[in-house]
Amino acid sequence: MLKLNRVLIVLLTFTMISCSEHTMDEITETTDLNPLAEQYVKLALMVGKHQDYYIDAYYGPQEWQASAEKLPLAKLALMADQLIVAIEETEPESTQQLRADMLLVQTRSVKAFIDQLNGIDLSFDEESMALYDAKSPDFNEQDFDRALADLDKLLPGDGDLNIRMEQFKSEFVIPVEKLDSVFTAAITESRTRTKAFIELPENENFTVEYVNNQPWSAYNWYKGKSFSLIQVNTDQPIYIDRAIDLASHEGYPGHHVFNSLMEKHLVNQNGWIEYSVYPLYSPLSLLAEGSANYGIHVAYSHEQRLAFEKDVLFPLAGIDASKVELYYQIQEVLGRLSYAGNVAAKRYLDGEINRAEAVAFLMKYSLSTESRSNQRVSFFERYRAYVINYNLGQDIVNNYVESRAGDNIEKRWQIFADLLANPKSASMMLVR
């Protein structure tokens, strides 16, 4: 009886607070995951009342969102603890084990975020483990210096690498007046490539907006019913390689596809209501960002990407394609500096360096301009350890898919699509 009583405690707690329509008899008879999943959704929505951008997407019952109260954080922490115990003590059928595991890790993440809102300080690594089920590997300046030495040989000219990089990349900026036509061509191609391997909902669609004054370069706001609003920030120059990056990351086979598949398979077909809410600071984000970055390489081989950009995107943007090979040689080396951003974020948020020092670190080791580096630090300040989800997430998803698919392109797409439709957290993806 202990297991059932624990479940009843958490369900009754939520019933009294969220005005659930379940009667006492109905709750007593409930032993599956559905009631616990419902309480998870309601808990997440209530936490969202304490932080404006905690809920990234929601397409569950509107009355749940409308009735979500801004309860004291101590009360929400108690509710989260009770829900964790109840999930831990369920014995789901084998077909529901992954669902139970994800519900548990997601709820633990909600509890960790409540604790942070309640003033509990976590280091960068502690926060990333608590919220995203992963920790960024340790890198230092020596790891990045080797890449800088290689860039010094590749970049034209002499002197400061940052200045030379900016001068070289300035030839590859998409003119603002041509941005929409270039981005539209990129997203159309990415969509075609994705639909050749993944069956998408018939009504899936999106709208693109160009915005300013944001700490991110682009954002997908998933609205439900397979519709997304994709916003592209034009504060900083957008380079030609970013067209495919953004089209694939935000659209196909990235965030738009990920959310559409979750809604289609998990919410609509399976009735797993917990996937109707997407807390931004959660293990789902590592998969979302990691798969969106890795998806670029699933959709395009290096040769395919080079050919499409050289033949289609460069002419649309009015950019000379004669240096495209050198451009991508440099981009490949820049990829080895990816974790420099994690190092800067960790040191800055842990109080080891100040803002000016974080900007200087990014200028040297990410080779970004002062303006772009300041924008990046603003991202750290708002989203904190979320930064690990892009590069570490990509590496984890890459290893998960490639280790199972090898060089088989169709199998790679199959495993990738299955992962999007049946999400796993970082620790689950690391287990063979």
CSV table of C-alpha atoms in Angstrom, one decimal:
chain,number,residue,atom,x,y,z
A,1,MET,CA,0.0,0.0,0.0
A,2,LEU,CA,3.0,2.4,0.5
A,3,LYS,CA,3.4,2.9,-3.3
A,4,LEU,CA,-0.3,3.7,-3.9
A,5,ASN,CA,-0.5,5.9,-0.8
A,6,ARG,CA,2.5,8.0,-2.0
A,7,VAL,CA,0.8,8.4,-5.4
A,8,LEU,CA,-2.4,9.4,-3.7
A,9,ILE,CA,-0.6,12.0,-1.5
A,10,VAL,CA,0.8,13.8,-4.5
A,11,LEU,CA,-2.4,13.6,-6.5
A,12,LEU,CA,-4.5,14.9,-3.7
A,13,THR,CA,-2.1,17.8,-3.2
A,14,PHE,CA,-2.4,18.8,-6.8
A,15,THR,CA,-6.1,18.3,-6.7
A,16,MET,CA,-6.7,20.7,-3.9
A,17,ILE,CA,-4.4,23.3,-5.4
A,18,SER,CA,-5.2,23.1,-9.1
A,19,CYS,CA,-8.9,22.4,-8.8
A,20,SER,CA,-8.7,19.1,-10.7
A,21,GLU,CA,-12.1,17.7,-11.7
A,22,HIS,CA,-11.1,14.2,-10.5
A,23,THR,CA,-13.2,12.9,-7.7
A,24,MET,CA,-11.7,10.9,-4.7
A,25,ASP,CA,-12.9,7.6,-6.2
A,26,GLU,CA,-11.4,8.4,-9.6
A,27,ILE,CA,-8.0,9.2,-8.1
A,28,THR,CA,-8.0,6.1,-5.9
A,29,GLU,CA,-8.4,4.0,-9.0
A,30,THR,CA,-5.5,5.7,-10.8
A,31,THR,CA,-2.3,3.7,-10.9
A,32,ASP,CA,-0.8,4.6,-14.3
A,33,LEU,CA,1.4,7.5,-15.4
A,34,ASN,CA,-1.3,9.7,-16.9
A,35,PRO,CA,-2.4,11.4,-13.6
A,36,LEU,CA,1.2,12.0,-12.7
A,37,ALA,CA,1.9,13.4,-16.1
A,38,GLU,CA,-1.0,15.8,-15.7
A,39,GLN,CA,0.3,17.0,-12.4
A,40,TYR,CA,3.7,17.5,-14.0
A,41,VAL,CA,2.2,19.8,-16.7
A,42,LYS,CA,0.3,21.8,-14.1
A,43,LEU,CA,3.4,22.1,-11.9
A,44,ALA,CA,5.5,23.4,-14.8
A,45,LEU,CA,2.8,25.9,-15.7
A,46,MET,CA,2.7,27.2,-12.1
A,47,VAL,CA,6.5,27.5,-12.1
A,48,GLY,CA,6.2,29.5,-15.3
A,49,LYS,CA,4.3,32.1,-13.4
A,50,HIS,CA,7.6,32.9,-11.6
A,51,GLN,CA,9.7,33.3,-14.7
A,52,ASP,CA,8.5,34.8,-18.0
A,53,TYR,CA,10.4,32.6,-20.4
A,54,TYR,CA,10.4,29.3,-18.5
A,55,ILE,CA,7.6,27.8,-20.6
A,56,ASP,CA,8.9,27.8,-24.1
A,57,ALA,CA,5.9,26.1,-25.7
A,58,TYR,CA,2.5,24.8,-24.5
A,59,TYR,CA,-0.3,23.2,-26.5
A,60,GLY,CA,-2.2,21.4,-23.8
A,61,PRO,CA,-5.7,22.2,-22.4
A,62,GLN,CA,-6.1,25.9,-22.3
A,63,GLU,CA,-8.0,25.8,-19.0
A,64,TRP,CA,-4.9,24.4,-17.3
A,65,GLN,CA,-2.9,27.3,-18.4
A,66,ALA,CA,-5.6,29.8,-17.5
A,67,SER,CA,-6.1,28.3,-14.0
A,68,ALA,CA,-2.3,28.1,-13.2
A,69,GLU,CA,-1.7,30.0,-10.0
A,70,LYS,CA,1.5,31.8,-8.8
A,71,LEU,CA,1.9,29.8,-5.6
A,72,PRO,CA,4.8,30.3,-3.1
A,73,LEU,CA,8.0,28.7,-4.2
A,74,ALA,CA,8.2,26.6,-1.0
A,75,LYS,CA,4.8,25.1,-1.9
A,76,LEU,CA,5.9,24.3,-5.4
A,77,ALA,CA,9.1,22.7,-4.1
A,78,LEU,CA,7.0,20.5,-1.9
A,79,MET,CA,4.7,19.5,-4.7
A,80,ALA,CA,7.7,18.7,-6.9
A,81,ASP,CA,9.3,16.5,-4.2
A,82,GLN,CA,6.0,14.6,-3.8
A,83,LEU,CA,5.6,14.1,-7.5
A,84,ILE,CA,9.2,12.8,-7.8
A,85,VAL,CA,8.5,10.2,-5.1
A,86,ALA,CA,5.3,9.2,-6.8
A,87,ILE,CA,7.0,8.7,-10.2
A,88,GLU,CA,9.9,6.8,-8.6
A,89,GLU,CA,7.6,4.3,-7.0
A,90,THR,CA,5.5,3.5,-10.1
A,91,GLU,CA,6.1,0.3,-11.9
A,92,PRO,CA,5.3,1.0,-15.5
A,93,GLU,CA,4.8,-1.5,-18.3
A,94,SER,CA,8.0,-2.1,-20.4
A,95,THR,CA,6.4,0.0,-23.2
A,96,GLN,CA,6.1,2.9,-20.8
A,97,GLN,CA,9.5,2.7,-19.2
A,98,LEU,CA,11.1,5.4,-21.3
A,99,ARG,CA,8.1,7.6,-20.7
A,100,ALA,CA,8.5,7.1,-16.9
A,101,ASP,CA,12.2,7.7,-17.0
A,102,MET,CA,11.8,11.0,-19.0
A,103,LEU,CA,9.0,12.1,-16.7
A,104,LEU,CA,11.2,11.6,-13.7
A,105,VAL,CA,14.2,13.4,-15.1
A,106,GLN,CA,12.1,16.3,-16.3
A,107,THR,CA,10.4,16.6,-12.9
A,108,ARG,CA,13.7,16.6,-11.1
A,109,SER,CA,14.8,19.4,-13.4
A,110,VAL,CA,11.6,21.4,-12.5
A,111,LYS,CA,12.5,20.9,-8.8
A,112,ALA,CA,16.1,22.2,-9.4
A,113,PHE,CA,14.8,25.3,-11.2
A,114,ILE,CA,12.3,26.0,-8.3
A,115,ASP,CA,15.3,25.7,-5.9
A,116,GLN,CA,17.2,28.2,-8.0
A,117,LEU,CA,14.3,30.6,-8.0
A,118,ASN,CA,14.1,30.2,-4.2
A,119,GLY,CA,17.7,31.4,-3.9
A,120,ILE,CA,19.7,28.2,-3.8
A,121,ASP,CA,23.0,28.9,-5.6
A,122,LEU,CA,24.5,26.3,-8.0
A,123,SER,CA,27.8,26.4,-9.8
A,124,PHE,CA,27.7,26.3,-13.6
A,125,ASP,CA,28.4,22.5,-13.6
A,126,GLU,CA,25.9,21.8,-10.9
A,127,GLU,CA,23.3,23.8,-12.7
A,128,SER,CA,23.9,22.1,-16.0
A,129,MET,CA,23.6,18.6,-14.4
A,130,ALA,CA,20.5,19.5,-12.4
A,131,LEU,CA,18.6,21.2,-15.3
A,132,TYR,CA,20.0,19.4,-18.4
A,133,ASP,CA,21.3,16.0,-17.1
A,134,ALA,CA,24.8,16.8,-18.6
A,135,LYS,CA,28.0,18.6,-17.8
A,136,SER,CA,30.3,20.3,-20.3
A,137,PRO,CA,33.8,18.8,-20.7
A,138,ASP,CA,36.7,20.7,-19.2
A,139,PHE,CA,38.7,22.8,-21.7
A,140,ASN,CA,41.3,25.5,-21.2
A,141,GLU,CA,43.3,28.0,-23.3
A,142,GLN,CA,45.8,25.4,-24.4
A,143,ASP,CA,43.1,23.3,-26.1
A,144,PHE,CA,42.0,26.4,-28.1
A,145,ASP,CA,45.5,27.7,-28.9
A,146,ARG,CA,46.2,24.9,-31.4
A,147,ALA,CA,43.1,25.9,-33.4
A,148,LEU,CA,44.2,29.6,-33.3
A,149,ALA,CA,47.6,28.6,-34.7
A,150,ASP,CA,45.9,26.7,-37.6
A,151,LEU,CA,43.7,29.7,-38.3
A,152,ASP,CA,46.8,32.0,-38.3
A,153,LYS,CA,48.1,29.9,-41.2
A,154,LEU,CA,44.7,29.9,-43.1
A,155,LEU,CA,43.6,33.5,-42.8
A,156,PRO,CA,45.0,36.1,-45.2
A,157,GLY,CA,47.2,38.9,-43.9
A,158,ASP,CA,49.2,39.4,-40.7
A,159,GLY,CA,48.5,40.7,-37.2
A,160,ASP,CA,45.6,40.3,-34.9
A,161,LEU,CA,43.5,37.2,-35.7
A,162,ASN,CA,40.3,38.8,-34.6
A,163,ILE,CA,40.7,41.7,-37.0
A,164,ARG,CA,41.8,39.4,-39.9
A,165,MET,CA,38.8,37.1,-39.3
A,166,GLU,CA,36.4,40.0,-39.4
A,167,GLN,CA,38.0,41.3,-42.6
A,168,PHE,CA,37.8,37.9,-44.2
A,169,LYS,CA,34.2,37.1,-43.1
A,170,SER,CA,33.0,40.6,-44.2
A,171,GLU,CA,33.1,39.3,-47.8
A,172,PHE,CA,30.4,36.7,-46.9
A,173,VAL,CA,27.8,38.9,-45.2
A,174,ILE,CA,24.3,38.5,-46.6
A,175,PRO,CA,22.9,42.0,-47.5
A,176,VAL,CA,19.9,42.8,-45.4
A,177,GLU,CA,17.7,43.4,-48.5
A,178,LYS,CA,18.6,39.9,-49.8
A,179,LEU,CA,18.3,38.1,-46.4
A,180,ASP,CA,14.7,36.9,-46.9
A,181,SER,CA,15.2,35.4,-50.4
A,182,VAL,CA,18.4,33.6,-49.2
A,183,PHE,CA,16.8,32.3,-46.1
A,184,THR,CA,13.6,31.2,-48.0
A,185,ALA,CA,15.7,29.2,-50.4
A,186,ALA,CA,17.7,27.6,-47.6
A,187,ILE,CA,14.6,26.6,-45.6
A,188,THR,CA,12.9,25.3,-48.8
A,189,GLU,CA,15.8,23.0,-49.6
A,190,SER,CA,16.1,21.8,-46.0
A,191,ARG,CA,12.4,21.1,-45.9
A,192,THR,CA,12.6,19.1,-49.1
A,193,ARG,CA,15.6,17.0,-47.8
A,194,THR,CA,13.9,16.4,-44.5
A,195,LYS,CA,10.5,15.3,-46.0
A,196,ALA,CA,12.3,12.7,-48.2
A,197,PHE,CA,13.1,10.8,-45.0
A,198,ILE,CA,10.7,12.0,-42.3
A,199,GLU,CA,6.9,11.9,-42.6
A,200,LEU,CA,5.7,15.2,-41.3
A,201,PRO,CA,2.1,16.3,-40.5
A,202,GLU,CA,0.3,17.4,-43.6
A,203,ASN,CA,-0.6,20.8,-42.1
A,204,GLU,CA,2.9,21.6,-40.8
A,205,ASN,CA,3.9,25.2,-41.5
A,206,PHE,CA,5.8,28.2,-40.2
A,207,THR,CA,6.1,32.0,-40.5
A,208,VAL,CA,9.4,33.9,-40.5
A,209,GLU,CA,10.0,37.3,-38.9
A,210,TYR,CA,13.1,39.5,-38.8
A,211,VAL,CA,13.6,41.1,-35.4
A,212,ASN,CA,16.1,43.2,-33.4
A,213,ASN,CA,17.3,43.7,-29.8
A,214,GLN,CA,17.5,40.0,-28.8
A,215,PRO,CA,20.3,38.1,-27.1
A,216,TRP,CA,19.9,35.2,-29.5
A,217,SER,CA,20.6,34.9,-33.3
A,218,ALA,CA,17.3,33.1,-34.1
A,219,TYR,CA,14.4,31.5,-32.2
A,220,ASN,CA,11.6,29.0,-32.9
A,221,TRP,CA,8.4,29.7,-31.1
A,222,TYR,CA,6.4,26.5,-31.5
A,223,LYS,CA,2.6,27.3,-31.3
A,224,GLY,CA,1.2,23.8,-31.6
A,225,LYS,CA,-0.8,22.1,-34.4
A,226,SER,CA,2.5,21.8,-36.3
A,227,PHE,CA,3.0,25.5,-36.7
A,228,SER,CA,6.0,27.6,-35.7
A,229,LEU,CA,7.0,31.2,-35.6
A,230,ILE,CA,10.7,31.5,-36.6
A,231,GLN,CA,12.3,34.8,-35.7
A,232,VAL,CA,15.7,35.8,-37.0
A,233,ASN,CA,17.7,38.5,-35.2
A,234,THR,CA,19.3,41.0,-37.6
A,235,ASP,CA,21.3,43.0,-34.9
A,236,GLN,CA,24.5,41.4,-36.1
A,237,PRO,CA,25.6,40.7,-39.7
A,238,ILE,CA,24.4,37.3,-40.9
A,239,TYR,CA,27.0,35.3,-42.8
A,240,ILE,CA,26.2,33.1,-45.8
A,241,ASP,CA,26.8,29.8,-43.8
A,242,ARG,CA,24.2,30.9,-41.3
A,243,ALA,CA,21.4,30.6,-43.9
A,244,ILE,CA,21.5,26.8,-43.9
A,245,ASP,CA,22.4,26.6,-40.2
A,246,LEU,CA,19.4,28.6,-39.2
A,247,ALA,CA,17.0,27.0,-41.7
A,248,SER,CA,18.0,23.6,-40.5
A,249,HIS,CA,18.3,24.4,-36.8
A,250,GLU,CA,15.1,26.4,-36.4
A,251,GLY,CA,13.2,24.6,-39.1
A,252,TYR,CA,14.0,21.3,-40.9
A,253,PRO,CA,15.0,18.9,-39.4
A,254,GLY,CA,15.5,21.0,-36.2
A,255,HIS,CA,13.1,22.6,-33.7
A,256,HIS,CA,10.0,22.8,-35.9
A,257,VAL,CA,10.3,19.1,-36.8
A,258,PHE,CA,11.2,18.1,-33.2
A,259,ASN,CA,8.1,19.8,-31.8
A,260,SER,CA,5.8,18.7,-34.6
A,261,LEU,CA,6.9,15.0,-34.1
A,262,MET,CA,6.4,15.2,-30.3
A,263,GLU,CA,3.0,16.7,-30.7
A,264,LYS,CA,2.0,14.2,-33.4
A,265,HIS,CA,3.3,11.0,-31.8
A,266,LEU,CA,3.4,11.6,-28.1
A,267,VAL,CA,0.6,14.0,-27.4
A,268,ASN,CA,-2.0,13.3,-30.1
A,269,GLN,CA,-1.4,9.6,-30.7
A,270,ASN,CA,-0.2,8.3,-27.3
A,271,GLY,CA,-2.0,10.8,-25.1
A,272,TRP,CA,1.2,11.5,-23.2
A,273,ILE,CA,0.1,14.9,-22.0
A,274,GLU,CA,3.5,15.8,-20.3
A,275,TYR,CA,4.9,16.5,-23.8
A,276,SER,CA,2.4,19.3,-24.3
A,277,VAL,CA,4.5,21.6,-22.2
A,278,TYR,CA,8.2,22.4,-22.9
A,279,PRO,CA,10.1,24.0,-20.0
A,280,LEU,CA,13.0,25.8,-21.5
A,281,TYR,CA,15.4,24.9,-18.7
A,282,SER,CA,15.0,21.1,-18.9
A,283,PRO,CA,16.7,18.0,-20.3
A,284,LEU,CA,14.5,18.3,-23.4
A,285,SER,CA,16.5,21.3,-24.4
A,286,LEU,CA,19.7,19.5,-24.6
A,287,LEU,CA,18.1,17.1,-27.1
A,288,ALA,CA,16.3,19.9,-28.9
A,289,GLU,CA,19.4,22.1,-29.4
A,290,GLY,CA,21.7,19.1,-30.0
A,291,SER,CA,19.5,17.5,-32.5
A,292,ALA,CA,18.9,20.8,-34.3
A,293,ASN,CA,22.6,21.3,-34.7
A,294,TYR,CA,23.3,17.7,-35.6
A,295,GLY,CA,20.4,17.8,-38.0
A,296,ILE,CA,22.3,20.2,-40.3
A,297,HIS,CA,24.8,17.4,-41.0
A,298,VAL,CA,22.1,14.8,-41.4
A,299,ALA,CA,20.4,16.9,-44.0
A,300,TYR,CA,23.5,17.9,-45.9
A,301,SER,CA,26.8,16.2,-46.4
A,302,HIS,CA,29.8,18.6,-46.7
A,303,GLU,CA,29.8,18.2,-50.5
A,304,GLN,CA,26.1,18.7,-50.8
A,305,ARG,CA,26.1,21.8,-48.7
A,306,LEU,CA,29.0,23.3,-50.6
A,307,ALA,CA,27.4,22.7,-53.9
A,308,PHE,CA,24.0,24.1,-52.9
A,309,GLU,CA,25.5,27.2,-51.4
A,310,LYS,CA,27.9,27.8,-54.3
A,311,ASP,CA,25.2,27.2,-57.0
A,312,VAL,CA,22.2,28.8,-55.2
A,313,LEU,CA,22.8,30.8,-52.1
A,314,PHE,CA,25.9,32.7,-53.0
A,315,PRO,CA,24.3,34.0,-56.3
A,316,LEU,CA,21.1,34.9,-54.4
A,317,ALA,CA,23.2,36.9,-51.9
A,318,GLY,CA,25.3,38.4,-54.6
A,319,ILE,CA,28.5,37.0,-52.9
A,320,ASP,CA,31.6,35.9,-54.9
A,321,ALA,CA,31.8,32.1,-54.5
A,322,SER,CA,35.5,31.8,-55.6
A,323,LYS,CA,36.7,31.6,-51.9
A,324,VAL,CA,34.0,29.1,-50.8
A,325,GLU,CA,36.5,26.3,-50.2
A,326,LEU,CA,38.8,28.5,-48.0
A,327,TYR,CA,35.7,29.8,-46.2
A,328,TYR,CA,34.7,26.3,-45.1
A,329,GLN,CA,38.2,25.3,-44.3
A,330,ILE,CA,38.2,28.2,-41.8
A,331,GLN,CA,34.7,27.3,-40.6
A,332,GLU,CA,35.9,23.8,-39.8
A,333,VAL,CA,38.7,25.1,-37.7
A,334,LEU,CA,36.4,27.5,-36.0
A,335,GLY,CA,34.3,24.5,-35.0
A,336,ARG,CA,37.2,23.4,-32.8
A,337,LEU,CA,36.7,26.6,-30.8
A,338,SER,CA,33.1,25.8,-30.1
A,339,TYR,CA,33.6,25.0,-26.4
A,340,ALA,CA,35.3,28.4,-25.8
A,341,GLY,CA,31.8,29.8,-25.2
A,342,ASN,CA,31.2,27.2,-22.5
A,343,VAL,CA,34.4,28.1,-20.8
A,344,ALA,CA,33.7,31.8,-20.9
A,345,ALA,CA,30.1,31.2,-19.6
A,346,LYS,CA,31.3,29.0,-16.7
A,347,ARG,CA,34.0,31.3,-15.6
A,348,TYR,CA,31.8,34.4,-15.8
A,349,LEU,CA,28.8,32.8,-14.1
A,350,ASP,CA,30.9,31.2,-11.4
A,351,GLY,CA,32.4,34.7,-10.6
A,352,GLU,CA,36.0,33.8,-11.8
A,353,ILE,CA,36.0,36.6,-14.4
A,354,ASN,CA,34.0,39.8,-14.9
A,355,ARG,CA,32.0,40.9,-17.9
A,356,ALA,CA,34.8,42.7,-19.6
A,357,GLU,CA,37.1,39.7,-19.2
A,358,ALA,CA,34.4,37.4,-20.6
A,359,VAL,CA,34.0,39.6,-23.7
A,360,ALA,CA,37.8,39.6,-24.1
A,361,PHE,CA,38.0,35.8,-23.8
A,362,LEU,CA,35.3,35.4,-26.5
A,363,MET,CA,37.0,37.9,-28.8
A,364,LYS,CA,40.2,35.9,-28.5
A,365,TYR,CA,39.0,32.3,-28.5
A,366,SER,CA,35.7,32.5,-30.4
A,367,LEU,CA,37.2,35.2,-32.7
A,368,SER,CA,33.9,37.2,-32.5
A,369,THR,CA,33.7,41.0,-32.6
A,370,GLU,CA,33.3,43.1,-29.5
A,371,SER,CA,29.7,43.7,-30.4
A,372,ARG,CA,28.9,40.0,-31.0
A,373,SER,CA,30.8,39.0,-27.9
A,374,ASN,CA,28.8,41.4,-25.8
A,375,GLN,CA,25.6,39.9,-27.2
A,376,ARG,CA,26.9,36.5,-26.3
A,377,VAL,CA,27.5,37.5,-22.7
A,378,SER,CA,24.0,38.9,-22.6
A,379,PHE,CA,22.9,35.4,-23.6
A,380,PHE,CA,24.9,33.9,-20.7
A,381,GLU,CA,23.3,36.3,-18.3
A,382,ARG,CA,19.8,35.4,-19.3
A,383,TYR,CA,20.1,31.7,-20.1
A,384,ARG,CA,23.1,30.8,-18.0
A,385,ALA,CA,24.2,27.1,-18.3
A,386,TYR,CA,21.8,26.6,-21.3
A,387,VAL,CA,24.8,27.3,-23.5
A,388,ILE,CA,26.0,23.7,-23.1
A,389,ASN,CA,23.0,22.4,-25.0
A,390,TYR,CA,24.3,23.5,-28.4
A,391,ASN,CA,27.7,22.0,-28.6
A,392,LEU,CA,27.6,19.2,-26.0
A,393,GLY,CA,24.0,18.4,-27.1
A,394,GLN,CA,25.2,18.1,-30.7
A,395,ASP,CA,28.1,15.9,-29.7
A,396,ILE,CA,25.9,13.6,-27.6
A,397,VAL,CA,23.2,13.3,-30.4
A,398,ASN,CA,25.9,12.8,-33.0
A,399,ASN,CA,27.5,9.9,-31.1
A,400,TYR,CA,24.1,8.4,-30.3
A,401,VAL,CA,23.0,8.3,-34.0
A,402,GLU,CA,26.4,7.6,-35.7
A,403,SER,CA,27.2,4.7,-33.3
A,404,ARG,CA,24.0,3.0,-34.4
A,405,ALA,CA,23.8,4.0,-38.0
A,406,GLY,CA,27.4,4.2,-39.2
A,407,ASP,CA,27.6,5.4,-42.8
A,408,ASN,CA,24.1,4.2,-43.7
A,409,ILE,CA,22.3,7.5,-44.6
A,410,GLU,CA,18.8,6.0,-44.5
A,411,LYS,CA,19.4,4.4,-41.1
A,412,ARG,CA,20.9,7.6,-39.8
A,413,TRP,CA,17.7,9.5,-40.7
A,414,GLN,CA,15.6,6.6,-39.2
A,415,ILE,CA,17.4,6.7,-35.9
A,416,PHE,CA,17.4,10.5,-35.8
A,417,ALA,CA,13.7,10.7,-36.5
A,418,ASP,CA,13.0,8.0,-33.9
A,419,LEU,CA,15.0,10.0,-31.3
A,420,LEU,CA,12.9,13.1,-32.0
A,421,ALA,CA,9.7,11.2,-31.7
A,422,ASN,CA,10.8,9.3,-28.6
A,423,PRO,CA,13.0,11.8,-26.6
A,424,LYS,CA,15.8,10.7,-24.3
A,425,SER,CA,17.9,12.8,-21.9
A,426,ALA,CA,21.6,13.1,-22.1
A,427,SER,CA,22.4,10.2,-19.7
A,428,MET,CA,20.0,8.0,-21.5
A,429,MET,CA,21.6,8.7,-24.9
A,430,LEU,CA,25.1,7.9,-23.4
A,431,VAL,CA,24.0,4.3,-22.5
A,432,ARG,CA,24.4,1.7,-25.2
